[in-house]
Coordinates of C-alpha atoms in Angstrom, one line a residue:
X21 CA -0.1 -0.1 0.0
X22 CA 1.3 3.5 -0.9
X23 CA 1.0 5.1 2.8
X24 CA 2.5 8.3 1.5
X25 CA -0.3 8.7 -1.3
X26 CA -3.3 7.6 1.4
X27 CA -1.8 9.6 4.3
X28 CA -2.4 12.7 2.5
X29 CA -5.8 12.3 3.1
X30 CA -5.7 12.6 6.7
X31 CA -7.5 15.4 8.2
X32 CA -4.9 18.1 8.7
X33 CA -2.1 16.6 6.6
X34 CA -2.5 19.1 4.0
X35 CA -2.6 22.1 6.0
X36 CA 0.5 20.7 8.0
X37 CA 2.3 20.4 4.6
X38 CA 1.2 24.0 3.3
X39 CA 2.5 25.3 6.5
X40 CA 6.0 23.7 6.0
X41 CA 6.1 25.6 2.6
X42 CA 5.4 28.8 3.9
X43 CA 7.7 28.8 6.7
X44 CA 10.4 27.9 4.7
X45 CA 10.2 30.5 2.2
X46 CA 10.1 32.9 4.7
X47 CA 13.6 31.6 6.2
X48 CA 14.8 32.0 2.7
X49 CA 13.7 35.2 2.2
X50 CA 15.1 36.3 5.5
X51 CA 18.3 34.8 4.9
X52 CA 18.8 36.4 1.5
X53 CA 20.8 33.1 0.5
X54 CA 23.4 32.8 3.8
X55 CA 24.0 29.2 4.5
X56 CA 22.9 27.9 8.0
X57 CA 26.0 27.6 10.4
X58 CA 25.3 24.1 11.0
X59 CA 26.3 23.6 7.4
X60 CA 29.3 25.8 7.5
X61 CA 31.2 23.5 9.9
X62 CA 30.8 21.0 12.1
X63 CA 32.7 21.2 15.6
X64 CA 30.2 18.3 17.0
X65 CA 29.3 15.7 14.0
X66 CA 26.6 15.1 16.7
X67 CA 25.1 18.6 15.7
X68 CA 24.3 17.7 12.0
X69 CA 20.7 17.6 11.1
X70 CA 19.0 14.9 10.4
X71 CA 16.4 14.3 7.3
X72 CA 13.1 12.9 8.4
X73 CA 11.3 10.4 6.1
X74 CA 9.1 13.0 4.4
X75 CA 12.1 15.0 2.9
X76 CA 11.7 18.0 4.7
X77 CA 14.9 19.5 6.8
X78 CA 14.1 19.5 10.7
X79 CA 14.7 22.8 12.6
X80 CA 17.7 22.3 14.9
X81 CA 19.8 24.4 17.3
X82 CA 23.4 25.1 17.7
X83 CA 25.2 23.2 20.6
X84 CA 29.1 24.3 20.8
X85 CA 30.6 26.6 18.5
X86 CA 31.3 26.8 14.6
X87 CA 33.1 29.1 12.4
X88 CA 32.4 29.4 8.8
X89 CA 34.2 31.5 6.0
X90 CA 33.1 33.3 3.2
X91 CA 30.7 36.1 2.1
X92 CA 27.6 34.3 3.5
X93 CA 29.5 32.8 6.8
X94 CA 28.4 33.5 10.2
X95 CA 30.2 32.6 13.3
X96 CA 27.7 30.9 16.2
X97 CA 29.2 31.5 19.2
X98 CA 27.1 31.2 22.4
X99 CA 24.0 33.8 21.2
X100 CA 25.6 34.1 17.8
X101 CA 28.2 36.6 16.8
X102 CA 29.3 36.7 12.7
X103 CA 32.1 38.0 10.8
X104 CA 32.5 39.1 7.4
X105 CA 30.6 41.0 5.3
X106 CA 27.3 39.5 6.3
X107 CA 26.8 39.0 10.1
X108 CA 24.2 36.3 10.5
X109 CA 21.9 35.8 13.7
X110 CA 22.0 32.9 15.7
X111 CA 19.9 29.9 14.5
X112 CA 18.1 29.9 17.9
X113 CA 16.5 33.4 17.2
X114 CA 15.9 32.4 13.7
X115 CA 13.8 29.5 14.6
X116 CA 11.7 31.2 17.4
X117 CA 13.3 29.0 20.1
X118 CA 13.3 31.2 23.3
X119 CA 16.6 32.7 24.6
X120 CA 18.2 31.8 27.9
X121 CA 16.6 33.8 30.9
X122 CA 19.0 35.3 33.9
X123 CA 19.3 32.8 36.5
X124 CA 17.3 33.6 39.9
X125 CA 20.8 33.7 41.7
X126 CA 21.9 36.8 39.5
X127 CA 18.8 38.8 41.1
X128 CA 19.1 41.5 43.8
X129 CA 16.8 40.6 46.5
X130 CA 17.1 44.4 47.6
X131 CA 16.2 45.4 44.3
X132 CA 13.0 43.0 44.0
X133 CA 11.7 44.0 47.5
X134 CA 12.4 47.6 46.7
X135 CA 10.1 47.4 43.5
X136 CA 7.2 45.7 45.1
X137 CA 4.0 48.1 45.3
X138 CA 3.3 46.4 48.8
X139 CA 4.7 47.6 52.1
X140 CA 7.6 45.5 53.1
X141 CA 9.9 45.4 56.5
X142 CA 12.5 42.9 57.5
X143 CA 13.2 42.8 61.2
X144 CA 15.6 40.4 63.1
X145 CA 16.6 39.5 66.8
X146 CA 14.0 39.1 69.8
X147 CA 13.1 42.7 69.9
X148 CA 12.5 42.8 66.1
X149 CA 15.0 45.3 65.3
X150 CA 14.8 46.7 61.9
X151 CA 17.0 45.5 59.2
X152 CA 15.2 46.8 56.2
X153 CA 12.3 48.7 54.6
X154 CA 11.5 49.0 51.2
X155 CA 10.4 52.4 49.5
X156 CA 6.7 51.7 49.6
X157 CA 6.9 51.1 53.2
X158 CA 9.1 54.8 53.7
X159 CA 6.5 56.4 51.0
X160 CA 3.4 54.9 53.6
X161 CA 5.0 55.7 57.2
X162 CA 8.2 57.8 56.5
X163 CA 11.8 56.7 56.6
X164 CA 12.8 53.8 59.5
X165 CA 16.0 54.1 61.4
X166 CA 17.8 50.7 60.9
X167 CA 18.8 48.7 64.3
X168 CA 16.0 50.5 66.0
X169 CA 13.5 47.9 67.9
X170 CA 10.3 47.9 66.3
X171 CA 8.2 48.9 69.2
X172 CA 10.1 52.2 69.0
X173 CA 11.1 52.5 65.2
X174 CA 7.7 50.9 63.8
X175 CA 4.9 52.2 65.9
X176 CA 2.3 51.5 63.3
X177 CA 2.9 47.7 63.6
X178 CA 1.8 48.3 67.4
X179 CA -1.1 50.2 66.4
X180 CA -2.2 47.5 64.1
X181 CA -1.8 44.6 66.9
X182 CA 1.1 42.8 65.2
X183 CA 3.7 42.6 67.7
X184 CA 2.6 39.6 69.3
X185 CA 2.5 38.2 66.1
X186 CA 5.9 38.8 65.4
X187 CA 7.0 36.9 68.3
X188 CA 4.6 34.1 67.7
X189 CA 6.4 33.6 64.1
X190 CA 9.5 33.9 65.3
X191 CA 8.9 31.2 68.1
X192 CA 7.2 29.0 65.9
X193 CA 9.1 29.3 62.6
X194 CA 5.6 29.2 60.4
X195 CA 4.2 32.2 58.9
X196 CA 0.9 33.9 59.9
X197 CA -1.3 36.1 58.1
X198 CA -3.8 38.5 59.6
X199 CA -6.4 39.9 57.7
X200 CA -8.1 43.6 57.5
X201 CA -6.4 45.3 60.1
X202 CA -7.1 48.8 60.6
X203 CA -5.0 51.4 61.8
X204 CA -6.6 53.6 64.8
X205 CA -8.2 56.6 63.5
X206 CA -10.2 55.1 60.7
X207 CA -6.7 54.9 58.4
X208 CA -5.7 52.2 55.8
X209 CA -6.7 48.6 56.2
X210 CA -4.0 45.8 55.6
X211 CA -3.6 42.1 55.3
X212 CA -0.3 41.3 57.0
X213 CA 1.7 38.4 56.4
X214 CA 4.8 37.6 58.7
X215 CA 6.9 34.7 57.1
X216 CA 10.1 33.6 59.3
X217 CA 13.7 34.2 57.4
X218 CA 17.4 33.1 58.7
X219 CA 20.2 35.6 58.7
X220 CA 23.6 34.2 58.2
X221 CA 25.1 33.0 61.4
X222 CA 28.4 35.1 62.5
X223 CA 29.3 32.8 65.3
X224 CA 28.7 32.6 69.4
X225 CA 26.6 30.0 71.4
X226 CA 23.9 28.0 69.5
X227 CA 20.9 29.3 71.3
X228 CA 22.0 32.8 71.1
X229 CA 23.1 32.8 67.7
X230 CA 19.8 31.5 66.7
X231 CA 17.8 33.8 68.5
X232 CA 20.1 36.8 67.2
X233 CA 19.7 35.8 63.5
X234 CA 16.2 34.7 63.6
X235 CA 14.0 37.6 61.5
X236 CA 10.6 38.1 60.3
X237 CA 9.8 39.3 56.8
X238 CA 6.5 41.6 57.0
X239 CA 4.8 42.0 54.2
X240 CA 1.7 44.6 54.5
X241 CA -0.6 44.9 51.2
X242 CA -3.1 47.7 51.5
X243 CA -6.5 46.4 51.1
X244 CA -8.5 49.9 52.2
X245 CA -10.7 49.9 48.7
X246 CA -11.6 46.0 49.6
X247 CA -12.5 46.8 53.3
X248 CA -14.5 50.0 51.9
X249 CA -16.5 47.8 49.6
X250 CA -17.1 45.3 52.1
X251 CA -18.2 48.0 54.8
X252 CA -20.5 49.2 52.0
X253 CA -21.9 45.7 51.3
X254 CA -22.3 45.0 54.9
X255 CA -24.4 48.3 55.3
X256 CA -26.4 48.0 52.4
X257 CA -27.3 44.6 53.8
X258 CA -28.2 46.1 57.0
X259 CA -30.6 48.6 54.9
X260 CA -31.9 46.1 53.4
X261 CA -32.8 43.9 56.2
X262 CA -34.3 46.8 58.3
X263 CA -36.3 47.5 55.3
X264 CA -37.5 44.0 55.2
X265 CA -38.1 43.8 59.0
X266 CA -40.1 47.2 58.8
X267 CA -42.3 45.6 56.2
X268 CA -42.8 42.4 57.9
X269 CA -43.6 44.3 61.2
X270 CA -45.9 47.0 59.4
X271 CA -48.3 43.9 58.1
X272 CA -48.4 42.6 61.7
X273 CA -51.0 44.2 64.2
X274 CA -49.3 47.5 65.4
X275 CA -51.6 46.8 68.7
X276 CA -53.2 43.6 69.7
X277 CA -57.0 44.0 70.5
X278 CA -57.8 43.3 74.3
X279 CA -61.1 41.4 74.8
X280 CA -63.3 41.9 77.9
X281 CA -62.5 38.1 78.7
X282 CA -59.1 37.4 77.7
X283 CA -55.6 38.7 78.2
X284 CA -53.6 38.3 75.4
X285 CA -49.9 39.1 74.3
X286 CA -47.5 38.4 71.0
X287 CA -44.3 38.8 70.5
X288 CA -42.2 38.2 66.6
X289 CA -38.6 37.6 66.2
X290 CA -37.1 37.8 63.0
X291 CA -34.6 35.1 62.4
X292 CA -30.8 35.5 61.9
X293 CA -29.0 38.6 60.3
X294 CA -29.7 38.2 56.7
X295 CA -32.3 40.3 54.8
X296 CA -34.8 37.5 53.5
X297 CA -37.2 37.7 56.4
X298 CA -40.3 35.2 56.6
X299 CA -44.0 35.0 56.3
X300 CA -45.1 34.3 60.1
X301 CA -48.3 36.3 61.1
X302 CA -50.9 36.6 64.3
X303 CA -53.9 38.4 64.6
X304 CA -56.8 39.1 67.5
X305 CA -60.0 39.8 65.9
X306 CA -63.4 40.7 68.3
X307 CA -66.3 39.0 66.8
X308 CA -68.8 40.5 69.0
X309 CA -70.9 39.3 71.7
X310 CA -68.0 38.4 73.9
X311 CA -66.5 36.0 71.4
X312 CA -62.8 36.6 69.9
X313 CA -60.9 34.9 67.1
X314 CA -57.6 34.3 67.1
X315 CA -55.0 33.4 63.9
X316 CA -51.3 32.5 63.8
X317 CA -50.0 31.4 60.6
X318 CA -46.8 30.7 58.6
X319 CA -45.9 31.3 55.0
X320 CA -43.3 28.9 53.7
X321 CA -40.4 30.7 52.5
X322 CA -38.4 33.8 53.2
X323 CA -38.2 37.0 51.4
X324 CA -40.5 40.1 50.5
X325 CA -42.6 37.6 48.5
X326 CA -43.5 35.4 51.6
X327 CA -44.2 38.6 53.6
X328 CA -46.4 40.2 50.6
X329 CA -48.4 36.6 50.6
X330 CA -48.7 36.8 54.3
X331 CA -49.9 40.3 54.4
X332 CA -52.9 39.3 52.0
X333 CA -53.7 36.4 53.7
X334 CA -53.8 38.2 57.0
X335 CA -56.4 40.6 55.4
X336 CA -58.4 37.8 54.1
X337 CA -58.6 36.3 57.7
X338 CA -59.8 39.6 58.7
X339 CA -62.6 39.9 56.3
X340 CA -63.8 36.3 56.4
X341 CA -63.9 36.4 60.3
X342 CA -66.3 39.2 60.2
X343 CA -68.8 36.8 58.7
X344 CA -68.4 34.9 62.0
X345 CA -68.4 31.5 60.3
X346 CA -67.0 28.5 62.0
X347 CA -63.4 27.9 62.2
X348 CA -63.0 25.1 59.5
X349 CA -65.0 27.1 56.8
X350 CA -62.7 30.2 57.3
X351 CA -60.0 27.9 56.7
X352 CA -61.7 26.4 53.6
X353 CA -62.0 29.9 52.4
X354 CA -58.4 30.8 52.8
X355 CA -57.1 27.6 51.2
X356 CA -58.7 28.5 47.9
X357 CA -58.0 32.1 48.3
X358 CA -54.0 31.1 48.7
X359 CA -54.0 29.0 45.7
X360 CA -55.3 32.0 43.9
X361 CA -52.7 34.5 45.4
X362 CA -49.4 32.2 44.5
X363 CA -49.8 28.5 43.6
X364 CA -46.3 28.3 44.5
X365 CA -46.9 29.5 47.7
X366 CA -48.5 27.2 50.8
X367 CA -49.1 28.2 54.4
X368 CA -49.9 27.0 57.8
X369 CA -52.5 28.0 60.0
X370 CA -54.6 28.0 63.0
X371 CA -58.0 29.8 63.2
X372 CA -59.9 29.5 66.7
X373 CA -62.6 31.1 68.4
X374 CA -63.0 31.7 72.1
X375 CA -66.5 31.8 73.4
X376 CA -66.7 33.0 77.2
X377 CA -70.0 31.6 77.6
X378 CA -69.4 28.3 76.7
X379 CA -65.7 28.1 78.2
X380 CA -64.5 26.5 74.9
X381 CA -61.8 27.2 72.4
X382 CA -62.9 25.8 69.0
X383 CA -60.3 25.8 66.2
X384 CA -59.3 24.5 62.9
X385 CA -55.6 23.8 61.6
X386 CA -54.1 23.9 58.2
X387 CA -50.9 21.7 58.6
X388 CA -49.8 23.9 61.8
X389 CA -48.6 22.9 65.1
X390 CA -51.0 22.1 67.8
X391 CA -52.4 24.5 70.1
X392 CA -50.9 24.1 73.8
X393 CA -53.4 24.8 77.0
X394 CA -52.4 24.9 80.7
X395 CA -55.2 24.7 83.1
X396 CA -55.7 26.3 86.2
X397 CA -53.9 23.3 87.8
X398 CA -50.9 23.4 86.2
X399 CA -51.4 20.5 83.6
X400 CA -50.6 20.9 79.8
X401 CA -52.3 19.5 77.2
X402 CA -52.0 19.9 73.0
X403 CA -55.2 20.2 71.2
X404 CA -56.0 16.9 69.3
X405 CA -56.6 16.7 65.5
X406 CA -58.4 17.8 63.5
X407 CA -55.4 19.0 61.4
X408 CA -55.7 19.6 57.7
X409 CA -53.2 20.0 55.1
X410 CA -51.4 23.5 54.4
X411 CA -53.4 26.3 52.7
X412 CA -53.0 26.3 49.0
X413 CA -53.1 22.7 48.5
X414 CA -56.7 22.5 48.2
X415 CA -59.1 19.4 47.7
X416 CA -59.7 18.8 51.4
X417 CA -62.5 19.6 53.8
X418 CA -61.3 21.0 56.8
X419 CA -63.1 20.3 59.8
X420 CA -63.2 22.0 63.6
X421 CA -62.6 20.9 67.2
X422 CA -62.7 22.2 70.5
X423 CA -60.4 22.8 73.6
X424 CA -61.5 23.3 77.2
X425 CA -60.0 26.9 78.4
X426 CA -61.6 28.0 81.5
X427 CA -61.0 30.4 84.1
X428 CA -57.0 30.3 84.9
X429 CA -56.4 28.5 82.1
X430 CA -53.5 29.8 79.3
X431 CA -53.0 28.9 75.8
X432 CA -50.0 29.2 73.3
X433 CA -50.0 29.5 69.5
X434 CA -46.9 29.6 68.0
X435 CA -44.8 29.2 64.6
X436 CA -42.5 26.2 63.8
X437 CA -39.4 28.7 64.3
X438 CA -40.0 28.2 68.2
X439 CA -39.4 24.2 68.4
X440 CA -37.5 23.4 65.4
X441 CA -34.2 22.6 65.2
X442 CA -31.8 21.1 62.6
X443 CA -31.0 17.4 63.5
X444 CA -34.2 16.9 66.1
X445 CA -37.6 15.7 65.9
X446 CA -39.9 18.5 66.0
X447 CA -42.0 16.5 68.3
X448 CA -38.9 17.1 70.7
X449 CA -39.5 20.7 70.5
X450 CA -43.1 20.7 71.4
X451 CA -42.2 18.7 73.9
X452 CA -39.7 21.1 75.7
X453 CA -42.3 24.0 75.1
X454 CA -44.7 21.9 77.0
X455 CA -42.2 21.5 79.8
X456 CA -41.6 25.3 79.5
X457 CA -45.4 26.3 79.6
X458 CA -45.8 24.1 82.6
X459 CA -43.5 26.3 84.7
X460 CA -44.2 29.5 83.3
X461 CA -46.2 32.2 85.3
X462 CA -46.9 35.7 85.2
X463 CA -48.6 38.1 82.5
X464 CA -49.2 36.9 79.0
X465 CA -46.4 39.4 77.7
X466 CA -43.7 37.6 80.8
X467 CA -44.8 34.4 79.6
X468 CA -43.7 35.2 76.1
X469 CA -40.6 36.2 77.0
X470 CA -39.8 33.3 79.3
X471 CA -40.9 30.7 76.5
X472 CA -38.8 32.4 73.9
X473 CA -35.8 32.1 76.7
X474 CA -36.7 28.6 77.4
X475 CA -36.4 27.3 74.0
X476 CA -33.2 29.5 73.2
X477 CA -34.5 32.1 70.8
X478 CA -32.5 34.9 70.5
X479 CA -31.2 37.5 68.0
X480 CA -29.0 34.8 66.1
X481 CA -31.9 32.5 65.8
X482 CA -32.0 31.1 62.1
X483 CA -35.5 31.3 61.8
X484 CA -38.6 33.6 62.4
X485 CA -40.3 33.1 65.4
X486 CA -44.2 34.3 66.1
X487 CA -45.6 33.5 69.9
X488 CA -49.3 34.4 70.8
X489 CA -50.1 33.7 74.9
X490 CA -53.7 34.2 75.5
X491 CA -55.2 33.7 79.4
X492 CA -58.7 33.6 80.4
X493 CA -58.5 35.2 84.1
X494 CA -59.9 33.4 87.2
X495 CA -61.9 36.6 88.7
X496 CA -62.7 37.0 92.3
X497 CA -63.6 39.5 94.6
X498 CA -64.5 43.1 93.2
X499 CA -63.5 42.4 89.8
X500 CA -65.7 39.0 89.7
X501 CA -68.5 41.5 90.3
X502 CA -68.0 43.3 87.0
X503 CA -68.9 40.0 84.9
X504 CA -72.5 38.2 85.1
X505 CA -74.6 36.4 83.3
X506 CA -78.3 35.5 83.0
X507 CA -80.3 33.4 80.6
X508 CA -84.2 32.8 80.0
X509 CA -85.6 30.1 78.1
X510 CA -88.4 31.4 75.7
X511 CA -91.2 28.8 76.0
X512 CA -94.8 29.0 74.6
X513 CA -95.6 31.3 71.9
X514 CA -96.2 35.3 71.9
X515 CA -96.7 35.3 75.5
X516 CA -93.1 34.6 75.9
X517 CA -92.3 38.1 74.8
X518 CA -93.8 39.9 78.1
X519 CA -91.8 37.5 79.9
X520 CA -88.7 38.4 78.2
X521 CA -89.4 42.1 79.1
X522 CA -89.8 42.0 82.5
X523 CA -86.7 39.4 82.8
X524 CA -84.5 41.9 81.1
X525 CA -86.0 44.7 83.3
X526 CA -85.1 43.0 86.6
X527 CA -81.7 41.8 85.5
X528 CA -80.6 45.3 84.3
X529 CA -82.0 47.0 87.5
X530 CA -80.2 44.4 89.7
X531 CA -76.8 45.0 88.1
X532 CA -77.4 48.8 88.8
X533 CA -77.2 50.6 85.2
X534 CA -78.6 53.7 84.7
X535 CA -82.1 54.1 84.1
X536 CA -81.5 55.4 80.1
X537 CA -78.9 52.3 79.8
X538 CA -81.6 49.7 81.2
X539 CA -84.3 51.2 79.0
X540 CA -82.3 50.8 75.7
X541 CA -81.7 47.4 76.9
X542 CA -85.0 46.2 77.6
X543 CA -86.1 47.8 73.9
X544 CA -83.4 45.6 72.3
X545 CA -84.4 42.4 74.1
X546 CA -87.9 43.2 73.1
X547 CA -87.2 43.9 69.5
X548 CA -84.8 40.7 69.4
X549 CA -87.2 38.2 71.3
X550 CA -90.3 39.4 68.9
X551 CA -88.0 38.7 65.9
X552 CA -87.1 35.5 66.9
X553 CA -90.7 34.7 67.9
X554 CA -91.9 35.5 64.3
X555 CA -89.3 34.2 62.4
X556 CA -87.5 31.6 64.3
X557 CA -88.4 28.0 65.7
X558 CA -87.7 26.7 69.1
X559 CA -85.5 26.2 71.2
X560 CA -85.3 29.9 71.9
X561 CA -83.2 31.6 74.8
X562 CA -82.4 35.1 75.9
X563 CA -79.2 35.9 77.2
X564 CA -77.7 38.9 79.0
X565 CA -74.3 39.2 79.6
X566 CA -72.2 42.0 81.0
X567 CA -68.4 42.9 81.4
X568 CA -66.5 45.4 82.8
X569 CA -66.8 47.2 79.5
X570 CA -70.1 46.5 77.9
X571 CA -73.5 44.9 77.9
X572 CA -74.5 42.0 75.3
X573 CA -77.9 41.1 74.6
X574 CA -78.2 37.6 72.7
X575 CA -81.2 35.8 71.3
X576 CA -80.8 32.1 70.0
X577 CA -83.6 30.2 68.3
X578 CA -83.4 27.1 65.8
X579 CA -83.8 28.6 62.7
X580 CA -80.5 29.1 60.7
X581 CA -81.9 32.2 58.4
X582 CA -79.8 34.6 59.4
X583 CA -81.7 38.2 59.5
X584 CA -80.6 41.4 57.5
X585 CA -81.4 45.1 58.1
X586 CA -83.7 46.7 55.6
X587 CA -85.5 49.9 55.3
X588 CA -89.1 49.4 56.1
X589 CA -91.8 51.3 53.7
X590 CA -94.4 53.5 55.9
X591 CA -97.0 51.4 54.7
X592 CA -95.0 48.1 56.3
X593 CA -96.1 46.6 59.5
X594 CA -93.0 44.9 60.1
X595 CA -89.3 44.6 59.2
X596 CA -88.3 47.5 61.5
X597 CA -87.0 45.4 64.6
X598 CA -83.2 45.4 63.4
X599 CA -83.3 48.7 62.0
X600 CA -84.3 49.9 65.7
X601 CA -81.8 47.4 67.6
X602 CA -78.8 49.0 65.2
X603 CA -80.0 52.5 65.5
X604 CA -79.8 52.3 69.5
X605 CA -76.8 49.9 70.0
X606 CA -73.5 50.2 69.7
X607 CA -73.0 47.2 67.2
X608 CA -75.1 44.4 66.4
X609 CA -74.7 41.2 64.3
X610 CA -75.6 37.2 63.8
X611 CA -74.1 34.2 63.2
X612 CA -75.3 30.3 62.6
X613 CA -74.5 28.3 65.8
X614 CA -72.6 25.0 65.4
X615 CA -75.8 22.5 66.3
X616 CA -77.8 24.2 63.8
X617 CA -79.8 27.8 64.0
X618 CA -78.6 31.0 64.8
X619 CA -77.6 33.6 67.3
X620 CA -78.6 37.5 67.1
X621 CA -77.2 39.9 69.3
X622 CA -76.4 43.5 70.0
X623 CA -73.9 45.3 72.4
X624 CA -73.9 48.5 74.5
X625 CA -70.8 50.2 75.6
X626 CA -70.9 51.0 79.4
X627 CA -70.0 54.6 80.3
X628 CA -66.9 55.3 81.8
X629 CA -66.8 55.6 85.7

């Protein structure tokens, strides 16, 4: 097989051949006919160029010396000098081979250090006497006296706190680096590297000679621009975090509503030092008739987006709470809304309603941690199921549960940042919270602080934490005299109306209300009872309740049709009862009761004493 003919078809073969032709033509043009020194004379037979199989002479370098004569002859000696009419350059230069570089031993250390832009100083001996400073050091700190101790001649090293570092390097014989050392008074910042060096020994005993001739090379790199950039970045991060925390706090209630029958406190602790705050929130909503809604939730994720979703959910909870729906129905509405706000964001939430008449806390949970309740005897219980999936997942029917919250009880609602730790099961954190709650005494705000400390939440905690504590006080003495309840079962037909008016008149008079307030209360009770007798179904009941701030009148019946206020025409004989109640009372409302039926109520604010 003719290999040469086939190899010409290999990829790249033709390009390499063309390149060799062009290179040979360029050499001939530069030499202008001069004969290479390797052919002029052969001082070393081994320097003869070999001819490869492809017929093209290979490039060669000169080893030794060769002398040629003639018009085109050059002398190749070392780098290459020529004699005669034409002086040729050395083959090494003509063929592109790098010329020899100076040896490192030929370079002057003083010259090298003197040209460095960094500040360099050399000290020796146990007192670190100055042996050398370069020009950059002199320009930065001024001239220094050779032979003087460092603490006298180099005071800037003491200001930077480097003198102990020099001792450490000299003792250990290992280099050390100190980063971002700033001179006092807000001067330049330096990254300092101290390297041990040995001076030539001039005799003496071994320990003394070793101590006298051990030195340290000090290299100070000016990193002022870098340090200022880092400080600007940190300042920017602090501003961003402050803005994010301000946004987060502005979306939380600025002041918690304080119901008549509960004492409530809450706290929020942003996690870590980064700008990305979370979506934890809480709220207290008075529903009327002495009932209070409590909500706490956590939007998963961090950053402004999570905070924005949290703000929308909190606003929606307040709107749905005004409908006075059962807890599970409120979560059902929130579930659909959360998916519409952002399908990629899910949130956990607990919505609870406290009814002082029943002494119960009705609640529903969407993937949130259980409510903890400590009774008056110190026993802590967890609110059991039902717990559904987080908001935004859809396809789930939430259900409500109840837990007793009697006088002297304390309940805690919280987010996972309080009890969740890396490497630990979350149930261990909830158990730790139970133990802390069992021993925590005091007002709700004091209990909040104690729980945070007991669970190890501080300024460096890596997750946001929201905690809400509510107490049902156990009243006694003069305080208990301000809270009363009275109820009447409305039996029979229309004859129940005069009995209800007489009952209301007697109860309000016994509570020592002003005459005007008694008259308004009797009128409101009469209208609500008349409305229930006309449109409702048995069983019916009238309930009167007073607190230290308001009078509450409520009528319940078995019909779940909610009344509404409407404008009655002059010829209408009915339809004015709710309008009268809405006019004379501070507020009024209606809701469906859990067992079926409805409750219609109104409130009167008590005069300040």
